[in-house]
Coordinates of C-alpha atoms and ligand atoms in Angstrom, one line a residue:
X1 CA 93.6 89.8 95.2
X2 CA 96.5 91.4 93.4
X3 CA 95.9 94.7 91.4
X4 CA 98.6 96.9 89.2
X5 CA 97.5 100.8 90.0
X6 CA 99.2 103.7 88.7
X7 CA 99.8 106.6 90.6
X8 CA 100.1 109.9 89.1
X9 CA 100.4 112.3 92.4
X10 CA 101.0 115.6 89.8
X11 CA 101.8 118.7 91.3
X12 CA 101.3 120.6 94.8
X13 CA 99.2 118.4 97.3
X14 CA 98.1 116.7 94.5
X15 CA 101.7 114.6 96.2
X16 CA 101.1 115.1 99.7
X17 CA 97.5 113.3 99.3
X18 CA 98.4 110.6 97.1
X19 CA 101.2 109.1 99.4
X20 CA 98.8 109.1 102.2
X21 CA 96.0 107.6 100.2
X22 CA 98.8 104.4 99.1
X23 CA 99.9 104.2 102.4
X24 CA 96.0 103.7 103.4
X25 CA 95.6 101.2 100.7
X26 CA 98.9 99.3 102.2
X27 CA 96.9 99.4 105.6
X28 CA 94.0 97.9 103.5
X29 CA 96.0 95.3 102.0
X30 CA 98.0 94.1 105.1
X31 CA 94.6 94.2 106.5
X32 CA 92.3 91.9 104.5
X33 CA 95.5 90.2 102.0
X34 CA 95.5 91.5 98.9
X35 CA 98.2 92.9 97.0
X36 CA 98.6 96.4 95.5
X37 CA 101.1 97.3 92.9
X38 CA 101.9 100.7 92.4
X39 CA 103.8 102.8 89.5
X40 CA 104.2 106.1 89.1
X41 CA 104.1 108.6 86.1
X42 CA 103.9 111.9 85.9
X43 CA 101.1 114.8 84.6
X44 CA 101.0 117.8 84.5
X45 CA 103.3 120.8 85.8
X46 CA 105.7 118.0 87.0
X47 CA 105.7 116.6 83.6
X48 CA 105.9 119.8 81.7
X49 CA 109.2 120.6 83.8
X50 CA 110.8 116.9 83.2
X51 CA 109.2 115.7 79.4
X52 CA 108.2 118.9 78.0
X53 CA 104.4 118.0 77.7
X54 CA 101.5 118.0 80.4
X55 CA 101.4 114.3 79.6
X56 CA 103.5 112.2 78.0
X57 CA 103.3 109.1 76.3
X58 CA 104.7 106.6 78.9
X59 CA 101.7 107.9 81.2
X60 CA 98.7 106.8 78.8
X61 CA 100.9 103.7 78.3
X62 CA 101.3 102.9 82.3
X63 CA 97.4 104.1 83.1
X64 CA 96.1 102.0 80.0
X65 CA 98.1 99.1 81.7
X66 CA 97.1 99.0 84.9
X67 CA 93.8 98.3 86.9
X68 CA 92.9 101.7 88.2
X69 CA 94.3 105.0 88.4
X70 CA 94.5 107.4 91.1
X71 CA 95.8 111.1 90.1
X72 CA 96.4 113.7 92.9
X73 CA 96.0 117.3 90.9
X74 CA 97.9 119.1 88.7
X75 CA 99.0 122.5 88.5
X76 CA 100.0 126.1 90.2
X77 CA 101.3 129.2 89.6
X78 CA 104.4 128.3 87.8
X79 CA 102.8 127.0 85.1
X80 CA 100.0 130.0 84.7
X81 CA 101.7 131.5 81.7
X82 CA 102.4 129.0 79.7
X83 CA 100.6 129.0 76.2
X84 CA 97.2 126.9 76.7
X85 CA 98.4 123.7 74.9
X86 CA 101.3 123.6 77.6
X87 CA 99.1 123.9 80.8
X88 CA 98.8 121.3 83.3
X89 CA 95.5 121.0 83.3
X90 CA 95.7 119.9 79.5
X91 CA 97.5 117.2 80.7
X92 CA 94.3 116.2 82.9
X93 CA 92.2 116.5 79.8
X94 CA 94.1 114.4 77.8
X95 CA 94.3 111.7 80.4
X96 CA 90.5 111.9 80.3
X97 CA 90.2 111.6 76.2
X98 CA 92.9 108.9 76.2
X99 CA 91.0 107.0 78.6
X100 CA 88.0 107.8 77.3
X101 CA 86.6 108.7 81.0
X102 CA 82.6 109.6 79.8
X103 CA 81.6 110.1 83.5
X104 CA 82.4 111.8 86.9
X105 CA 80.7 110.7 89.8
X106 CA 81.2 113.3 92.9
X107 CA 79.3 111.8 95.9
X108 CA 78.6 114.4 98.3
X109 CA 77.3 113.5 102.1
X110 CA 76.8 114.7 105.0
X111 CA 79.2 114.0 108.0
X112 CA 77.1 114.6 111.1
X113 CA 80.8 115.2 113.3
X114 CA 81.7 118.2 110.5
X115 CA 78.2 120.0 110.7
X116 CA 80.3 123.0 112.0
X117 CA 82.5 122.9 109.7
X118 CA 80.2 123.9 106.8
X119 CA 79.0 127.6 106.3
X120 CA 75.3 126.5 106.0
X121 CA 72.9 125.9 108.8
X122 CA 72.9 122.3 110.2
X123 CA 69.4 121.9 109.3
X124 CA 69.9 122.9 105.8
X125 CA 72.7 120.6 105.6
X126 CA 71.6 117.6 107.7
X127 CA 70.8 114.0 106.1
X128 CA 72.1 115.6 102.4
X129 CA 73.2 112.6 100.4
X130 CA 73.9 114.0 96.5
X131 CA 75.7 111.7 93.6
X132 CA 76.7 114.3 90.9
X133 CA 77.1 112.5 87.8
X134 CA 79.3 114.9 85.2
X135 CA 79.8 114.7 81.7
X136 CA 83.7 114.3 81.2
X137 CA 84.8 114.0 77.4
X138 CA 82.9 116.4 75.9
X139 CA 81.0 120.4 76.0
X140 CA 83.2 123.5 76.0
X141 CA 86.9 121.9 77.4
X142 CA 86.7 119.9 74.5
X143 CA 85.3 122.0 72.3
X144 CA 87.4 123.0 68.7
X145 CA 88.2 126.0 67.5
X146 CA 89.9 127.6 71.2
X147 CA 91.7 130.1 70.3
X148 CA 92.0 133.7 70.1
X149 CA 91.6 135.8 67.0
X150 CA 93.0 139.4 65.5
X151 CA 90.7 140.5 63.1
X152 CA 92.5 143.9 61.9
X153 CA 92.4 146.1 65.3
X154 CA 89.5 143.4 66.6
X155 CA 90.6 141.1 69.2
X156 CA 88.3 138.1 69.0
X157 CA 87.6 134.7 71.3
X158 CA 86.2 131.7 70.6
X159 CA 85.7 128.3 72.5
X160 CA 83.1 125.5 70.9
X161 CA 80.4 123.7 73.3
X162 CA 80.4 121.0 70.7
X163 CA 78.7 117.7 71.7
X164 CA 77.5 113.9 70.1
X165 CA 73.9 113.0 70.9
X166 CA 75.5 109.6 71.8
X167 CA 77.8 111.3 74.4
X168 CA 74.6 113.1 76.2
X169 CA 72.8 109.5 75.9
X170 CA 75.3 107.3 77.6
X171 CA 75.8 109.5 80.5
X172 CA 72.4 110.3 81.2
X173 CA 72.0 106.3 81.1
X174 CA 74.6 105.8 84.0
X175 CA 72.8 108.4 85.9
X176 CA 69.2 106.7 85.7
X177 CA 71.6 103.1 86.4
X178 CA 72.6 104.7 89.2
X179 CA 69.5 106.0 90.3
X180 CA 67.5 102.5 90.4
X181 CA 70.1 101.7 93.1
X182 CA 69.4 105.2 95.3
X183 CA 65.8 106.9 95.9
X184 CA 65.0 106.4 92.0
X185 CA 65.1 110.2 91.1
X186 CA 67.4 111.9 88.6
X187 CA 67.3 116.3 88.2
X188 CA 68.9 116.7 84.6
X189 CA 70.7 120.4 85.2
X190 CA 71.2 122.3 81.9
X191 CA 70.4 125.8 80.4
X192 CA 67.6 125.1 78.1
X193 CA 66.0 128.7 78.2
X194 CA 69.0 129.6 76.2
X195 CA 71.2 126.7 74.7
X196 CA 70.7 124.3 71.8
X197 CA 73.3 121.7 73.4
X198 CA 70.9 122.0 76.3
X199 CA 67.9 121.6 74.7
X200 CA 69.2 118.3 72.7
X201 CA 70.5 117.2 76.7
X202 CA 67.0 118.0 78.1
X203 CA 65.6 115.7 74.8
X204 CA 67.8 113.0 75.8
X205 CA 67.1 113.1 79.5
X206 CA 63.3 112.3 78.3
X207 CA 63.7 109.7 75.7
X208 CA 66.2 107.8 78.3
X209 CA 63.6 108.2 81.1
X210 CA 61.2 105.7 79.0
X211 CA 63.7 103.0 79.5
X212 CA 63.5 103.8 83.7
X213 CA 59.6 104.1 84.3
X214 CA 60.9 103.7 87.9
X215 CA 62.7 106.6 88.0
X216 CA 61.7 110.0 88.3
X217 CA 63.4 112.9 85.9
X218 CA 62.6 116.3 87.0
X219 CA 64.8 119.0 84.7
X220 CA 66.2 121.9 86.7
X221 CA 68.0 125.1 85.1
X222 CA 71.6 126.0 85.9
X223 CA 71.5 129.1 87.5
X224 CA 68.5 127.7 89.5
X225 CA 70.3 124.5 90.8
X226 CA 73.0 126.3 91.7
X227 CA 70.3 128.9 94.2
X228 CA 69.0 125.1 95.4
X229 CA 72.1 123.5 96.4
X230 CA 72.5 126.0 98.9
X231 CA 68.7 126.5 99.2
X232 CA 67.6 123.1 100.1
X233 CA 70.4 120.7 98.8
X234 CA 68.3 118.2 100.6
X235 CA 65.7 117.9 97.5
X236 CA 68.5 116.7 95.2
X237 CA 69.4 112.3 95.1
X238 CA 71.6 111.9 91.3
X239 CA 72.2 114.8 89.5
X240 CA 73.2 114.7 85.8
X241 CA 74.9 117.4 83.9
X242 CA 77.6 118.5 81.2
X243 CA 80.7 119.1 81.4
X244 CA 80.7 122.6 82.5
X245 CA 77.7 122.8 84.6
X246 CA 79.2 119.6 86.3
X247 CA 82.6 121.1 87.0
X248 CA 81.0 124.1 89.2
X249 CA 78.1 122.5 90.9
X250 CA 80.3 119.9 92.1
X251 CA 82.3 122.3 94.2
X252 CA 79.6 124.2 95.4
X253 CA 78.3 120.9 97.0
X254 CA 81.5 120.5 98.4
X255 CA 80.9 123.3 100.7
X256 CA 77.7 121.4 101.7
X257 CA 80.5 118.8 103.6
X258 CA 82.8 121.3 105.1
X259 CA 86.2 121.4 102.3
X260 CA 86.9 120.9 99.2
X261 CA 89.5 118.6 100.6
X262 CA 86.5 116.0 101.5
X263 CA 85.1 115.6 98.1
X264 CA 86.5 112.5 96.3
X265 CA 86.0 111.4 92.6
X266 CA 85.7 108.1 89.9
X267 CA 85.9 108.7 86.3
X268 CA 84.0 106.2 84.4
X269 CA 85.1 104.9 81.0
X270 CA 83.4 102.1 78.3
X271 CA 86.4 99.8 78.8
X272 CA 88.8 100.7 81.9
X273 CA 91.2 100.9 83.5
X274 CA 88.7 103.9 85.6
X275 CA 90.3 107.1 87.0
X276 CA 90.0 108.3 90.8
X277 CA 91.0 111.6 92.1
X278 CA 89.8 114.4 94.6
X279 CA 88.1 117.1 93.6
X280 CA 89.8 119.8 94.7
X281 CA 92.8 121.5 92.3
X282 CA 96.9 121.5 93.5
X283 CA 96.1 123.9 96.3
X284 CA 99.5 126.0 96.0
X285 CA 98.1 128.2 99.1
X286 CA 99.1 125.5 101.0
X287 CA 101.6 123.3 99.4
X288 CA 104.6 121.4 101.4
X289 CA 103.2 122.5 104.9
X290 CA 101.8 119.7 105.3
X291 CA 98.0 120.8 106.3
X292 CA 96.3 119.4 103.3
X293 CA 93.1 117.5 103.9
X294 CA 94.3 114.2 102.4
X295 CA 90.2 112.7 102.7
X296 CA 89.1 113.1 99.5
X297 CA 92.1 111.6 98.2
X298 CA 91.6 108.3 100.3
X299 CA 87.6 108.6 99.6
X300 CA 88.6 108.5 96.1
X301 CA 90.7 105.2 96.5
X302 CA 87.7 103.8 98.7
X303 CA 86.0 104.3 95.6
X304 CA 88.2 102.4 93.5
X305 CA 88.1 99.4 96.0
X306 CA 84.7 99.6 95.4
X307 CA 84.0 100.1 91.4
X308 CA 87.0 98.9 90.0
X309 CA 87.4 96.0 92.2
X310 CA 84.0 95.0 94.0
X311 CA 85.8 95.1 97.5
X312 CA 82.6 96.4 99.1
X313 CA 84.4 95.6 102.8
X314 CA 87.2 97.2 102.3
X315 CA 85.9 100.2 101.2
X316 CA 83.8 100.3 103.7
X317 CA 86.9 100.1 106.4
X318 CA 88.1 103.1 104.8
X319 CA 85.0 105.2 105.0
X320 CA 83.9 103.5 108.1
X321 CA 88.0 104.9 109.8
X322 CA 87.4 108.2 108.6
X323 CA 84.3 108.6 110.5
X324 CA 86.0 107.5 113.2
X325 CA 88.6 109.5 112.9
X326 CA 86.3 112.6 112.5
X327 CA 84.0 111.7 115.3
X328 CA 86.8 111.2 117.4
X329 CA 87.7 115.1 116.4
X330 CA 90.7 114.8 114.4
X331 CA 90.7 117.8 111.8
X332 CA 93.0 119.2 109.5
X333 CA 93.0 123.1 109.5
X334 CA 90.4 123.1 106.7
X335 CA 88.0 121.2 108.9
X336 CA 88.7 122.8 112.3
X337 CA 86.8 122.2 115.2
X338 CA 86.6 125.3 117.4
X339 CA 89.4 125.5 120.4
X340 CA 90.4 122.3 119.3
X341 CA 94.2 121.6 117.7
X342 CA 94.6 120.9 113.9
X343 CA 96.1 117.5 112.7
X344 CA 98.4 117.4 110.0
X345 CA 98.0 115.5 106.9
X346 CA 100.5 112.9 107.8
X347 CA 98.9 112.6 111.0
X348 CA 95.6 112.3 109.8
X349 CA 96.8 109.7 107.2
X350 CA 98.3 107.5 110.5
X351 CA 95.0 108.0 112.1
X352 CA 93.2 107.0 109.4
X353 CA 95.5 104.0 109.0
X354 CA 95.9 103.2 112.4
X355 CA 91.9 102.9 112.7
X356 CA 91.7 100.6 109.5
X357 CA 94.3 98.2 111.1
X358 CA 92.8 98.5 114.8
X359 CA 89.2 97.7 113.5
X360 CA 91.2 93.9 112.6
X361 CA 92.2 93.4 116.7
X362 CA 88.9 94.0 117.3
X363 CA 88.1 91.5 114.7
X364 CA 90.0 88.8 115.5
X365 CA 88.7 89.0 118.6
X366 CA 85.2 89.1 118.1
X367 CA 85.8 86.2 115.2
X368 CA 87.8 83.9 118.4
X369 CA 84.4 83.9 120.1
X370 CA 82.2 84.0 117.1
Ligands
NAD401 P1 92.1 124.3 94.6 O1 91.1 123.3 94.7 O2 93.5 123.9 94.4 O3 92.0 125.2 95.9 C1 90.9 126.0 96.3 C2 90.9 126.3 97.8 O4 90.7 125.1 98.5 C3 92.3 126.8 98.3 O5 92.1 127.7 99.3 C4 93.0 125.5 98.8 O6 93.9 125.7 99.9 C5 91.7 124.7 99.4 N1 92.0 123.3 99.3 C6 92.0 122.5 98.1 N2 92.3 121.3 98.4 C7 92.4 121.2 99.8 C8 92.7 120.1 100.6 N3 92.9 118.9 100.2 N4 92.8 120.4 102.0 C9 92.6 121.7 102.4 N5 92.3 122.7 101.6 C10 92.2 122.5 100.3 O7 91.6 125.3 93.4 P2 92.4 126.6 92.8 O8 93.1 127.4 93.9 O9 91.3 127.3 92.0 O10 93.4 126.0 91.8 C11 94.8 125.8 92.1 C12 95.4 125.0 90.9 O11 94.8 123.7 90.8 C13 95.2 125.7 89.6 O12 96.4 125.6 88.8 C14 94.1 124.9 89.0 O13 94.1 124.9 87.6 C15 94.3 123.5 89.5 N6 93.2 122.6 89.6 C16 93.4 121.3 89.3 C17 92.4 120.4 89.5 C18 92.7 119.0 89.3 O14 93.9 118.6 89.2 N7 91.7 118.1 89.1 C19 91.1 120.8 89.9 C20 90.9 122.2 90.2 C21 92.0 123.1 90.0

């Protein structure tokens, strides 16, 4: 198979991660014979620096050519006082817009090797297995007018949670999709006590349920789901939710694995190319010391061998190595096992690649007395 994917690394780790998730797909494609083509544009704080714009038009052109996308992260502290229009992060939700990326899906599960590594209980955390499905185009990020206001002496704020009954629908629909193919339950999260946009989300939720009598929709308040994620995260299969809501419950299950650097990401549009990226942010704390957690990153291209080119296999060499690689206790600092010595992020990226190419001795043998 031969596939064009752009790679926009951005800024911070964002560019430490993304080489060692193409140098994982290159293991991958050596492995099994396929044939990935990679070009690079730039986004965000990078991009501000070189083209004067989060994101400039060559990007949209090179993403909208290619099969897939993977982005790293944008931003950092160089960037922080720049007007908004000129932020990274406005380069991330252009990308979105351009590519008209309706849907997040955050998969969060539970590595029995990194039990420790989470600040919750091993019993509260043990077996969880949640797909967080997040409105992406619209809600408050999208939202006009954001601005600020003088009103005589008054200094005024405004940002609009503006949203298209159509953009609730089809988003809700992908989660009940995906839910036929899991344990057939979806909890719609929104704030419904207090809301409009929530109460026209919790409206769709039900008239979308008739279409899945399979499935069952229980509707769960924000501020509540975020007490049950740490309560008893267990209770929870697909979650739906807007844009917002999405954003912060999705790392709050990430603590549920350990790091933010083991959550990956695939944005879902009507047409493609789709969009796949870690969860966390540029991490500047750490940046160019090489102790990143580059996992999510190469969970996120796992996920594009998977959705944007059915290579069920091969992604599941690439999950199947990182368990390996975890079981076999190599950590990054973020992951640490007690008295034990960190890896690096290039290190865990040979690991990881070294596994993925190993698993192929082993099955060349075992196919030479098949
Ligand atoms: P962050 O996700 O960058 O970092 C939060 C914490 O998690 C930090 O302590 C960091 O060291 C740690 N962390 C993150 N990724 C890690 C990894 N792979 N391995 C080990 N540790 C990791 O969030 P932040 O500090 O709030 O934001 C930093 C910058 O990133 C800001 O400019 C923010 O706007 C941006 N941001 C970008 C994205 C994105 O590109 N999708 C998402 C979130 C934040």
């Amino acid at each position: 198979m031969k596939k064009r994917i752009a790679v926009l690394p951005g800024d911070g780790v964002g560019k430490e991660v993304a080489r060692g998730a193409i140098e994982v797909l290159q293991a991958v494609g050596e492995r099994f014979g396929h044939q990935f083509y990679f070009s690079y544009g730039r986004i965000g704080g990078v991009s501000i620096d070189q083209d004067g714009t989060p994101l400039p038009d060559e990007t949209i052109e090179l993403c909208k050519d290619s099969d897939a996308v993977l982005l790293g992260a944008v931003g950092g502290p160089k960037w922080d006082s720049l007007p908004g229009h000129l932020r990274p992060e406005k380069g991330l939700l252009k990308i979105r817009k351009e590519l008209n990326l309706y849907a997040n899906l955050r998969p969060t599960s539970y590595y029995p090797s990194l039990a420790d590594s989470s600040p919750l209980r091993k019993e509260i955390i043990e077996g969880v297995d949640i797909l967080m499905v997040r409105e992406l185009c619209g809600g408050l990020y999208f939202g006009k007018p954001s601005e600020r206001r003088q009103q005589g002496d008054k200094e005024t704020v405004v940002d609009t949670l503006y949203y298209e009954k159509t953009e609730m629908e089809r988003v809700i629909r992908l989660a009940f999709e995906l839910a036929e193919k899991r344990s057939k339950k979806v909890t719609s999260v929104d704030k419904a006590n207090v809301l409009e946009s929530s109460r026209m989300w919790r409206e769709t939720a039900e008239e979308v349920a008739k279409d899945f009598p399979e499935v069952a929709l229980e509707h769960m308040l924000v501020d509540n789901a975020a007490m049950q994620m740490i309560k008893n995260p267990r209770q929870f299969d697909v979650v739906v939710t807007e844009n917002m809501f999405g954003d912060i419950l999705s790392d709050e299950a990430s603590v549920l694995t350990g790091s933010l650097g083991m959550l990956p990401s695939a944005s879902i549009s009507t047409d493609g190319p789709y969009l796949y990226e870690p969860i966390h942010g540029s991490a500047p704390d750490i940046e160019g010391k090489n102790i990143a957690n580059p996992i999510a990153m190469i969970l996120s291209a796992a996920m594009m061998l998977r959705i944007s080119f059915g290579l069920e296999q091969e992604a599941e060499a690439v999950e199947n190595a990182v368990k390996e690689v975890l079981e076999g206790g190599g950590r990054t600092s973020d992951i640490a096992a007690k008295g034990k010595k960190n890896v690096s992020t290039t290190e865990m990226v040979e690991e990881i690649k070294a596994t993925i190419l190993d698993n192929e001795a082993i099955l060349n043998i075992m196919g030479a007395y098949a």
